[in-house]
Every structure is written in structure tokens, then in C-alpha cells.
PDB file of C-alpha atoms in Angstrom:
ATOM      1  CA  MET A 844       8.057  15.198 -30.520  1.00 45.00           C
ATOM      2  CA  GLU A 845       9.200  18.545 -31.429  1.00 46.00           C
ATOM      3  CA  MET A 846       9.915  19.360 -35.408  1.00 44.00           C
ATOM      4  CA  ALA A 847      11.968  22.220 -36.834  1.00 45.00           C
ATOM      5  CA  GLY A 848       9.945  24.418 -38.450  1.00 48.00           C
ATOM      6  CA  ASN A 849       7.751  24.117 -35.662  1.00 67.00           C
ATOM      7  CA  GLU A 850       8.725  26.796 -33.789  1.00 73.00           C
ATOM      8  CA  LYS A 851       6.179  28.965 -31.491  1.00 92.00           C
ATOM      9  CA  HIS A 852       8.290  29.946 -28.971  1.00 97.00           C
ATOM     10  CA  THR A 853      12.030  31.377 -28.522  1.00 97.00           C
ATOM     11  CA  VAL A 854      13.758  31.574 -25.005  1.00 98.00           C
ATOM     12  CA  LYS A 855      14.907  35.167 -24.456  1.00 98.00           C
ATOM     13  CA  ARG A 856      16.263  34.780 -21.083  1.00 98.00           C
ATOM     14  CA  ALA A 857      18.703  31.393 -19.273  1.00 98.00           C
ATOM     15  CA  ILE A 858      18.397  30.566 -14.998  1.00 98.00           C
ATOM     16  CA  ILE A 859      20.922  28.835 -14.599  1.00 98.00           C
ATOM     17  CA  MET A 860      20.891  26.639 -11.380  1.00 98.00           C
ATOM     18  CA  ALA A 861      24.104  26.872  -9.306  1.00 98.00           C
ATOM     19  CA  ALA A 862      23.314  27.054  -5.827  1.00 97.00           C
ATOM     20  CA  GLY A 863      23.931  23.809  -4.614  1.00 95.00           C
ATOM     21  CA  THR A 864      27.052  21.854  -2.421  1.00 94.00           C
ATOM     22  CA  GLY A 865      28.296  19.206  -5.333  1.00 93.00           C
ATOM     23  CA  SER A 866      28.889  17.042  -2.080  1.00 92.00           C
ATOM     24  CA  ARG A 867      29.130  13.643  -3.861  1.00 91.00           C
ATOM     25  CA  LEU A 868      31.948  15.322  -5.501  1.00 94.00           C
ATOM     26  CA  ARG A 869      33.947  16.471  -2.318  1.00 93.00           C
ATOM     27  CA  PRO A 870      37.036  16.753  -1.661  1.00 93.00           C
ATOM     28  CA  VAL A 871      37.079  18.980  -4.731  1.00 94.00           C
ATOM     29  CA  THR A 872      33.779  20.936  -4.100  1.00 95.00           C
ATOM     30  CA  LEU A 873      35.013  21.908  -0.482  1.00 95.00           C
ATOM     31  CA  GLU A 874      37.218  24.945  -1.715  1.00 95.00           C
ATOM     32  CA  THR A 875      35.902  25.284  -4.819  1.00 97.00           C
ATOM     33  CA  PRO A 876      31.522  24.676  -5.991  1.00 97.00           C
ATOM     34  CA  LYS A 877      30.449  22.357  -8.260  1.00 97.00           C
ATOM     35  CA  PRO A 878      30.332  24.673 -11.466  1.00 98.00           C
ATOM     36  CA  LEU A 879      33.114  26.329 -11.494  1.00 98.00           C
ATOM     37  CA  ILE A 880      35.122  22.832 -11.691  1.00 97.00           C
ATOM     38  CA  LYS A 881      37.861  22.789 -14.286  1.00 97.00           C
ATOM     39  CA  VAL A 882      37.032  20.270 -16.617  1.00 97.00           C
ATOM     40  CA  ASN A 883      40.067  19.542 -19.131  1.00 96.00           C
ATOM     41  CA  GLY A 884      41.058  23.172 -18.551  1.00 96.00           C
ATOM     42  CA  THR A 885      37.057  25.095 -18.356  1.00 97.00           C
ATOM     43  CA  ARG A 886      34.509  25.272 -15.864  1.00 98.00           C
ATOM     44  CA  MET A 887      31.662  23.545 -16.516  1.00 98.00           C
ATOM     45  CA  ILE A 888      28.910  26.757 -16.266  1.00 98.00           C
ATOM     46  CA  ASP A 889      31.832  27.823 -18.958  1.00 98.00           C
ATOM     47  CA  THR A 890      30.919  25.405 -21.232  1.00 98.00           C
ATOM     48  CA  VAL A 891      26.576  26.774 -20.463  1.00 98.00           C
ATOM     49  CA  ILE A 892      27.272  30.368 -21.127  1.00 98.00           C
ATOM     50  CA  SER A 893      28.559  29.618 -24.322  1.00 98.00           C
ATOM     51  CA  ALA A 894      26.767  27.345 -25.498  1.00 98.00           C
ATOM     52  CA  LEU A 895      23.625  30.383 -24.469  1.00 98.00           C
ATOM     53  CA  HIS A 896      25.293  32.154 -26.403  1.00 98.00           C
ATOM     54  CA  LYS A 897      25.639  30.538 -29.424  1.00 98.00           C
ATOM     55  CA  ASN A 898      22.068  30.691 -29.790  1.00 98.00           C
ATOM     56  CA  GLY A 899      21.774  34.395 -29.316  1.00 97.00           C
ATOM     57  CA  ILE A 900      20.566  33.673 -25.530  1.00 98.00           C
ATOM     58  CA  LYS A 901      22.875  36.549 -23.792  1.00 96.00           C
ATOM     59  CA  ASP A 902      20.141  37.510 -20.543  1.00 97.00           C
ATOM     60  CA  ILE A 903      21.648  34.638 -18.254  1.00 98.00           C
ATOM     61  CA  TYR A 904      20.499  34.463 -14.476  1.00 98.00           C
ATOM     62  CA  VAL A 905      22.656  32.232 -12.180  1.00 98.00           C
ATOM     63  CA  VAL A 906      20.878  31.296  -8.885  1.00 98.00           C
ATOM     64  CA  THR A 907      24.214  31.178  -6.127  1.00 98.00           C
ATOM     65  CA  GLY A 908      24.359  29.929  -2.761  1.00 97.00           C
ATOM     66  CA  TYR A 909      26.939  27.414  -1.655  1.00 97.00           C
ATOM     67  CA  LEU A 910      30.696  29.322  -2.275  1.00 98.00           C
ATOM     68  CA  LYS A 911      28.847  32.379  -3.995  1.00 97.00           C
ATOM     69  CA  GLU A 912      31.156  34.796  -3.572  1.00 97.00           C
ATOM     70  CA  GLN A 913      33.055  32.805  -5.646  1.00 98.00           C
ATOM     71  CA  PHE A 914      30.016  33.165  -9.125  1.00 98.00           C
ATOM     72  CA  HIS A 915      30.891  36.966  -8.633  1.00 96.00           C
ATOM     73  CA  ILE A 916      33.616  36.827 -11.377  1.00 96.00           C
ATOM     74  CA  LEU A 917      30.778  35.959 -13.551  1.00 96.00           C
ATOM     75  CA  GLY A 918      29.237  39.133 -13.613  1.00 90.00           C
ATOM     76  CA  ASN A 919      32.572  40.702 -14.866  1.00 90.00           C
ATOM     77  CA  GLU A 920      33.641  37.930 -17.428  1.00 95.00           C
ATOM     78  CA  TYR A 921      30.539  37.761 -19.062  1.00 95.00           C
ATOM     79  CA  PRO A 922      27.871  40.836 -19.420  1.00 91.00           C
ATOM     80  CA  GLY A 923      24.430  39.801 -19.227  1.00 93.00           C
ATOM     81  CA  VAL A 924      25.000  37.583 -16.418  1.00 97.00           C
ATOM     82  CA  GLU A 925      23.340  38.571 -12.559  1.00 97.00           C
ATOM     83  CA  LEU A 926      23.486  36.723  -9.966  1.00 98.00           C
ATOM     84  CA  ILE A 927      20.434  35.533  -7.683  1.00 98.00           C
ATOM     85  CA  GLU A 928      21.336  34.515  -3.873  1.00 98.00           C
ATOM     86  CA  ASN A 929      19.211  31.048  -3.115  1.00 98.00           C
ATOM     87  CA  PRO A 930      19.346  31.780   0.965  1.00 98.00           C
ATOM     88  CA  TRP A 931      17.775  28.530   1.565  1.00 98.00           C
ATOM     89  CA  TYR A 932      19.901  26.368  -0.164  1.00 96.00           C
ATOM     90  CA  SER A 933      21.620  24.491   2.489  1.00 95.00           C
ATOM     91  CA  THR A 934      18.353  23.437   4.266  1.00 96.00           C
ATOM     92  CA  CYS A 935      16.169  23.694   1.206  1.00 96.00           C
ATOM     93  CA  ASN A 936      16.344  21.683  -2.023  1.00 94.00           C
ATOM     94  CA  ASN A 937      16.552  22.923  -5.578  1.00 95.00           C
ATOM     95  CA  ILE A 938      12.204  24.384  -5.053  1.00 97.00           C
ATOM     96  CA  SER A 939      14.059  27.158  -3.424  1.00 98.00           C
ATOM     97  CA  SER A 940      16.383  28.027  -6.430  1.00 98.00           C
ATOM     98  CA  LEU A 941      13.782  28.226  -8.509  1.00 98.00           C
ATOM     99  CA  TYR A 942      11.541  29.831  -6.572  1.00 98.00           C
ATOM    100  CA  VAL A 943      14.190  32.724  -5.765  1.00 98.00           C
ATOM    101  CA  ALA A 944      14.206  33.507  -9.734  1.00 98.00           C
ATOM    102  CA  ARG A 945      10.291  32.458 -10.252  1.00 98.00           C
ATOM    103  CA  ASP A 946       9.964  36.014 -12.058  1.00 98.00           C
ATOM    104  CA  TYR A 947      12.095  35.317 -14.830  1.00 98.00           C
ATOM    105  CA  ILE A 948      10.961  32.373 -15.427  1.00 98.00           C
ATOM    106  CA  GLU A 949       8.170  32.977 -18.536  1.00 98.00           C
ATOM    107  CA  GLU A 950       9.825  32.282 -21.896  1.00 98.00           C
ATOM    108  CA  SER A 951      13.194  31.008 -20.805  1.00 98.00           C
ATOM    109  CA  VAL A 952      15.280  28.035 -20.706  1.00 98.00           C
ATOM    110  CA  ILE A 953      16.263  26.637 -16.929  1.00 98.00           C
ATOM    111  CA  ILE A 954      19.784  24.693 -16.756  1.00 98.00           C
ATOM    112  CA  ASP A 955      21.968  23.189 -13.808  1.00 97.00           C
ATOM    113  CA  GLY A 956      24.693  25.039 -14.277  1.00 97.00           C
ATOM    114  CA  ASP A 957      27.043  21.683 -13.215  1.00 95.00           C
ATOM    115  CA  GLN A 958      27.017  19.950 -16.542  1.00 95.00           C
ATOM    116  CA  ILE A 959      28.924  20.047 -19.240  1.00 97.00           C
ATOM    117  CA  ILE A 960      27.479  20.832 -23.143  1.00 98.00           C
ATOM    118  CA  TYR A 961      29.491  18.905 -25.716  1.00 97.00           C
ATOM    119  CA  ASN A 962      26.973  20.264 -28.259  1.00 98.00           C
ATOM    120  CA  PRO A 963      25.475  24.033 -28.124  1.00 98.00           C
ATOM    121  CA  GLU A 964      22.682  22.915 -30.458  1.00 97.00           C
ATOM    122  CA  VAL A 965      20.955  21.259 -27.067  1.00 97.00           C
ATOM    123  CA  LEU A 966      20.082  25.375 -26.353  1.00 98.00           C
ATOM    124  CA  SER A 967      18.777  26.106 -29.499  1.00 97.00           C
ATOM    125  CA  PRO A 968      15.918  29.217 -28.302  1.00 97.00           C
ATOM    126  CA  GLY A 969      12.821  27.718 -30.870  1.00 96.00           C
ATOM    127  CA  PHE A 970      10.327  25.855 -29.549  1.00 97.00           C
ATOM    128  CA  VAL A 971       6.696  24.426 -29.661  1.00 96.00           C
ATOM    129  CA  LEU A 972       6.031  23.044 -26.066  1.00 97.00           C
ATOM    130  CA  SER A 973       7.305  23.678 -22.781  1.00 98.00           C
ATOM    131  CA  GLY A 974       9.131  20.329 -21.708  1.00 98.00           C
ATOM    132  CA  TYR A 975      12.419  18.901 -21.255  1.00 98.00           C
ATOM    133  CA  ASN A 976      15.885  18.043 -23.230  1.00 98.00           C
ATOM    134  CA  SER A 977      14.763  14.039 -23.376  1.00 97.00           C
ATOM    135  CA  VAL A 978      17.817  10.975 -24.434  1.00 97.00           C
ATOM    136  CA  TRP A 979      15.552   7.828 -25.386  1.00 97.00           C
ATOM    137  CA  ASN A 980      16.424   4.922 -23.253  1.00 95.00           C
ATOM    138  CA  SER A 981      15.401   1.788 -24.363  1.00 93.00           C
ATOM    139  CA  GLY A 982      17.094  -0.380 -21.373  1.00 93.00           C
ATOM    140  CA  GLU A 983      17.404  -0.330 -17.978  1.00 93.00           C
ATOM    141  CA  THR A 984      17.613   3.309 -15.565  1.00 94.00           C
ATOM    142  CA  ASP A 985      16.904   4.412 -12.522  1.00 93.00           C
ATOM    143  CA  GLU A 986      16.962   8.168 -13.191  1.00 93.00           C
ATOM    144  CA  TRP A 987      13.104  10.094 -14.425  1.00 96.00           C
ATOM    145  CA  LEU A 988      11.909   8.135 -17.245  1.00 97.00           C
ATOM    146  CA  GLN A 989       8.803   9.759 -19.392  1.00 97.00           C
ATOM    147  CA  THR A 990       6.097   8.259 -21.413  1.00 96.00           C
ATOM    148  CA  VAL A 991       5.088   9.775 -24.344  1.00 97.00           C
ATOM    149  CA  GLU A 992       2.527   9.725 -26.629  1.00 96.00           C
ATOM    150  CA  ASN A 993       1.499  11.618 -29.774  1.00 94.00           C
ATOM    151  CA  GLY A 994       4.590  13.784 -28.604  1.00 94.00           C
ATOM    152  CA  ILE A 995       3.183  14.308 -25.324  1.00 96.00           C
ATOM    153  CA  VAL A 996       4.221  13.878 -21.754  1.00 97.00           C
ATOM    154  CA  THR A 997       1.518  11.507 -20.443  1.00 96.00           C
ATOM    155  CA  SER A 998       3.391  10.021 -17.220  1.00 96.00           C
ATOM    156  CA  CYS A 999       6.794  10.133 -15.510  1.00 96.00           C
ATOM    157  CA  SER A1000       8.364   7.745 -13.033  1.00 96.00           C
ATOM    158  CA  ARG A1001      10.611   9.146 -10.822  1.00 93.00           C
ATOM    159  CA  THR A1002      12.418   5.564  -9.962  1.00 93.00           C
ATOM    160  CA  GLY A1003      13.291   5.048 -13.750  1.00 91.00           C
ATOM    161  CA  GLY A1004      12.082   1.883 -15.663  1.00 93.00           C
ATOM    162  CA  LYS A1005      12.665   0.758 -18.926  1.00 93.00           C
ATOM    163  CA  GLY A1006      11.656   2.165 -22.014  1.00 94.00           C
ATOM    164  CA  GLY A1007      11.047   5.736 -22.479  1.00 96.00           C
ATOM    165  CA  TRP A1008      12.724   9.051 -22.798  1.00 98.00           C
ATOM    166  CA  GLN A1009      15.091   9.974 -20.212  1.00 96.00           C
ATOM    167  CA  LEU A1010      15.434  13.832 -18.390  1.00 94.00           C
ATOM    168  CA  TYR A1011      17.782  15.903 -18.456  1.00 96.00           C
ATOM    169  CA  SER A1012      18.146  18.717 -16.574  1.00 95.00           C
ATOM    170  CA  ILE A1013      17.067  21.416 -19.440  1.00 98.00           C
ATOM    171  CA  SER A1014      14.047  22.498 -19.911  1.00 98.00           C
ATOM    172  CA  ARG A1015      12.067  25.685 -21.947  1.00 98.00           C
ATOM    173  CA  TRP A1016       8.782  27.411 -20.915  1.00 98.00           C
ATOM    174  CA  THR A1017       6.546  29.335 -22.474  1.00 98.00           C
ATOM    175  CA  ALA A1018       5.054  32.782 -20.941  1.00 97.00           C
ATOM    176  CA  GLU A1019       1.716  31.136 -20.232  1.00 97.00           C
ATOM    177  CA  ASP A1020       3.481  28.027 -18.683  1.00 98.00           C
ATOM    178  CA  GLY A1021       6.252  29.788 -16.713  1.00 98.00           C
ATOM    179  CA  ARG A1022       3.558  31.867 -15.368  1.00 98.00           C
ATOM    180  CA  LYS A1023       1.775  28.966 -13.937  1.00 98.00           C
ATOM    181  CA  LEU A1024       5.304  27.154 -12.685  1.00 98.00           C
ATOM    182  CA  LYS A1025       5.945  30.399 -10.661  1.00 98.00           C
ATOM    183  CA  ALA A1026       1.916  30.583  -8.728  1.00 98.00           C
ATOM    184  CA  HIS A1027       2.729  26.647  -7.920  1.00 98.00           C
ATOM    185  CA  LEU A1028       6.367  27.360  -6.808  1.00 98.00           C
ATOM    186  CA  GLU A1029       4.651  30.019  -4.805  1.00 98.00           C
ATOM    187  CA  LEU A1030       1.784  27.937  -3.423  1.00 98.00           C
ATOM    188  CA  GLU A1031       4.438  24.891  -3.177  1.00 97.00           C
ATOM    189  CA  PHE A1032       7.123  26.551  -1.094  1.00 97.00           C
ATOM    190  CA  GLU A1033       5.592  30.033   0.615  1.00 96.00           C
ATOM    191  CA  GLN A1034       1.619  28.202   1.649  1.00 95.00           C
ATOM    192  CA  LYS A1035       2.368  24.382   1.681  1.00 96.00           C
ATOM    193  CA  GLN A1036       6.369  24.493   3.550  1.00 95.00           C
ATOM    194  CA  ASN A1037       7.331  22.242   0.722  1.00 93.00           C
ATOM    195  CA  ARG A1038      10.977  21.988   0.798  1.00 95.00           C
ATOM    196  CA  GLN A1039      12.218  18.993  -0.098  1.00 95.00           C
ATOM    197  CA  VAL A1040      11.075  18.293  -3.376  1.00 95.00           C
ATOM    198  CA  TYR A1041      12.843  19.151  -6.680  1.00 96.00           C
ATOM    199  CA  TRP A1042      11.305  21.704  -8.215  1.00 97.00           C
ATOM    200  CA  ASP A1043      10.768  19.543 -11.261  1.00 97.00           C
ATOM    201  CA  ASP A1044       8.546  17.646  -8.883  1.00 96.00           C
ATOM    202  CA  VAL A1045       6.045  20.874  -8.652  1.00 97.00           C
ATOM    203  CA  VAL A1046       4.937  20.350 -12.822  1.00 97.00           C
ATOM    204  CA  MET A1047       5.819  16.613 -12.668  1.00 96.00           C
ATOM    205  CA  PHE A1048       4.181  15.302  -9.595  1.00 96.00           C
ATOM    206  CA  CYS A1049       2.306  18.329  -7.835  1.00 96.00           C
ATOM    207  CA  HIS A1050       0.337  19.598 -10.458  1.00 97.00           C
ATOM    208  CA  PRO A1051       0.993  17.396 -13.503  1.00 95.00           C
ATOM    209  CA  GLU A1052      -3.110  18.116 -15.032  1.00 96.00           C
ATOM    210  CA  ASP A1053      -1.802  21.862 -15.399  1.00 97.00           C
ATOM    211  CA  TYR A1054       0.907  21.348 -18.176  1.00 97.00           C
ATOM    212  CA  ARG A1055       0.972  20.159 -21.896  1.00 97.00           C
ATOM    213  CA  LEU A1056       4.317  18.901 -22.014  1.00 98.00           C
ATOM    214  CA  GLY A1057       6.772  17.646 -24.709  1.00 97.00           C
ATOM    215  CA  ILE A1058      10.375  16.942 -25.068  1.00 97.00           C
ATOM    216  CA  ARG A1059      13.463  18.100 -27.334  1.00 97.00           C
ATOM    217  CA  PRO A1060      15.124  15.061 -28.380  1.00 97.00           C
ATOM    218  CA  MET A1061      19.288  14.717 -27.966  1.00 97.00           C
ATOM    219  CA  ARG A1062      21.935  12.124 -27.482  1.00 97.00           C
ATOM    220  CA  ALA A1063      23.601  11.134 -24.554  1.00 94.00           C
ATOM    221  CA  THR A1064      26.751  12.732 -25.795  1.00 95.00           C
ATOM    222  CA  ASP A1065      25.049  16.196 -26.148  1.00 98.00           C
ATOM    223  CA  VAL A1066      25.630  16.661 -22.171  1.00 97.00           C
ATOM    224  CA  ILE A1067      27.283  14.900 -19.700  1.00 94.00           C
ATOM    225  CA  GLU A1068      25.889  15.436 -16.071  1.00 90.00           C
ATOM    226  CA  VAL A1069      28.992  14.937 -13.629  1.00 91.00           C
ATOM    227  CA  ASP A1070      28.011  13.020 -10.505  1.00 90.00           C
ATOM    228  CA  SER A1071      31.040  11.332  -8.890  1.00 92.00           C
ATOM    229  CA  ILE A1072      34.262  11.768  -8.113  1.00 93.00           C
ATOM    230  CA  ASP A1073      34.549   8.277 -10.352  1.00 93.00           C
ATOM    231  CA  GLU A1074      32.682  10.271 -13.497  1.00 94.00           C
ATOM    232  CA  LEU A1075      34.675  13.463 -13.222  1.00 95.00           C
ATOM    233  CA  ALA A1076      38.373  10.987 -13.101  1.00 95.00           C
ATOM    234  CA  ALA A1077      37.417   9.529 -16.064  1.00 94.00           C
ATOM    235  CA  ILE A1078      36.600  12.734 -18.097  1.00 95.00           C
ATOM    236  CA  ASP A1079      39.892  14.846 -16.880  1.00 96.00           C
ATOM    237  CA  HIS A1080      42.854  12.305 -15.419  1.00 95.00           C
ATOM    238  CA  SER A1081      43.848  14.170 -13.129  1.00 94.00           C
ATOM    239  CA  TYR A1082      41.276  14.575 -11.161  1.00 95.00           C
ATOM    240  CA  GLN A1083      42.570  10.163 -10.519  1.00 94.00           C
ATOM    241  CA  LYS A1084      44.179  10.977  -7.310  1.00 91.00           C
ATOM    242  CA  TYR A1085      41.037  11.704  -5.714  1.00 89.00           C
ATOM    243  CA  LEU A1086      40.144   7.947  -6.434  1.00 88.00           C
ATOM    244  CA  GLU A1087      43.800   6.590  -4.818  1.00 81.00           C
ATOM    245  CA  GLY A1088      43.009   4.942  -1.929  1.00 61.00           C
ATOM    246  CA  LYS A1089      39.266   4.662  -2.054  1.00 58.00           C
TER     247      LYS A1089
END
């Protein structure tokens, strides 16, 4: 595992993925993009940007697509935020979002904008190996699950399993791995037209032999990923009205 005090690399910028349609949160997302949904009075993306700022990360790129015009306010509210439009957001998977931001992967943290950061320490900038924030899961899960040996990720299961490190959508990338990932994104997206995969597939399944990944352990309570109306209503009871009649 990564141990504090062994940091060799420092995150210098952040890429926030915010282009998706948030279809699983309809009808709430019909008029508001998921990262801009307020949960108990605070937009989800604000918890992400605030945590980045607390860790000294001010150079932030937000990849937009669905209802992109609503994100323009971020540039006014947060100096250092730059928007990057993903023109393929509605026809391709999120490989397209990192593809349009591929020039900024080196020494970056890549994070989804539609989650709630409860513990800013999960975005700490120091790291040793590229890799994902992960939570140990001893039970059964259908989430992506990594096998880790001597601090190195040796395999990943797309379909989950039992007993492993569950991958979360927060990852850090060294300059060297960032250059590799940019080249692999160009290979998959441009040449192979492999556009219906997650960008994480590029690292984990398309070219795993080219990366030596570690993990950044955290607790499940540090970050909340909201994947449904039911989960949203459980956190913020004002959304209970959308469950009526279901």
C-alpha cells in the first residue's frame, strides 16, 4: 500500500469528469446536470472543488457535455477552473471525456464531479504510484474489484467478487504514466474507434501490462457516489417526493 512519507510525486492539476447525462437520476437531471445537483444545499461538484482547494490544487479542468452551459458559472466562482467541452458525450462512453482532456493527465488527479467528498484528505496531492483510491471490501460486490499484492495491483475484475480493493473514481497519475495514458487514449479512441468503454478500461484491460499501479486506501464513508434517486433521497430527504408512486 502507499504509505505516508514516501511521496515521490505531487498532483499539480485536476480533471473533473462532468459530461454525463445522469440518466439514473432522472427526472432530477432532466434540467440540471448531475454534478450541479444540490445535496443538502451544496452542489456535488462544490464538494469536489472545495476538497481540491484544501489540498492546494487550484488548476482544475472540468469536462462538460450535457447541459454544458450550466457549468459556465464555475469559471466565475472559482478562479483556475477551465471548462473543456466533450462533443461526443451523448454517443460515446466516458473514454471520450478523458480523450478531450488528454493533454492534462500528467501529474493529475482525475475525479468524477458527481460524487460527494466528505473527507478532503482523500484528495491529498502526494503519491508514490499511479492508481485509484480504493476501499477494502470483504463482502460480495458487483463493483470493479482489484487484487493487490505487495502494494501493486495485479488484476481487476469488472464484475466484482468477494474480498478485494473496490476501485473508486479518484485516481492519480505520474508524468510518465500520464504520457502513456494519453498515447493509449489516442490509440483506442482515434485508431481503434473503441468508444463505448470507460476510460479506466484503457488502463485496466486494454494495456494493463504497461502500468504498475498502486492504491490509495480510504474508507467507504469518505466519499459517497450517488447512483440512483433512492440513494439521493436517502441522503437528502427533499428528494423523497420523486419516490412517491414508484
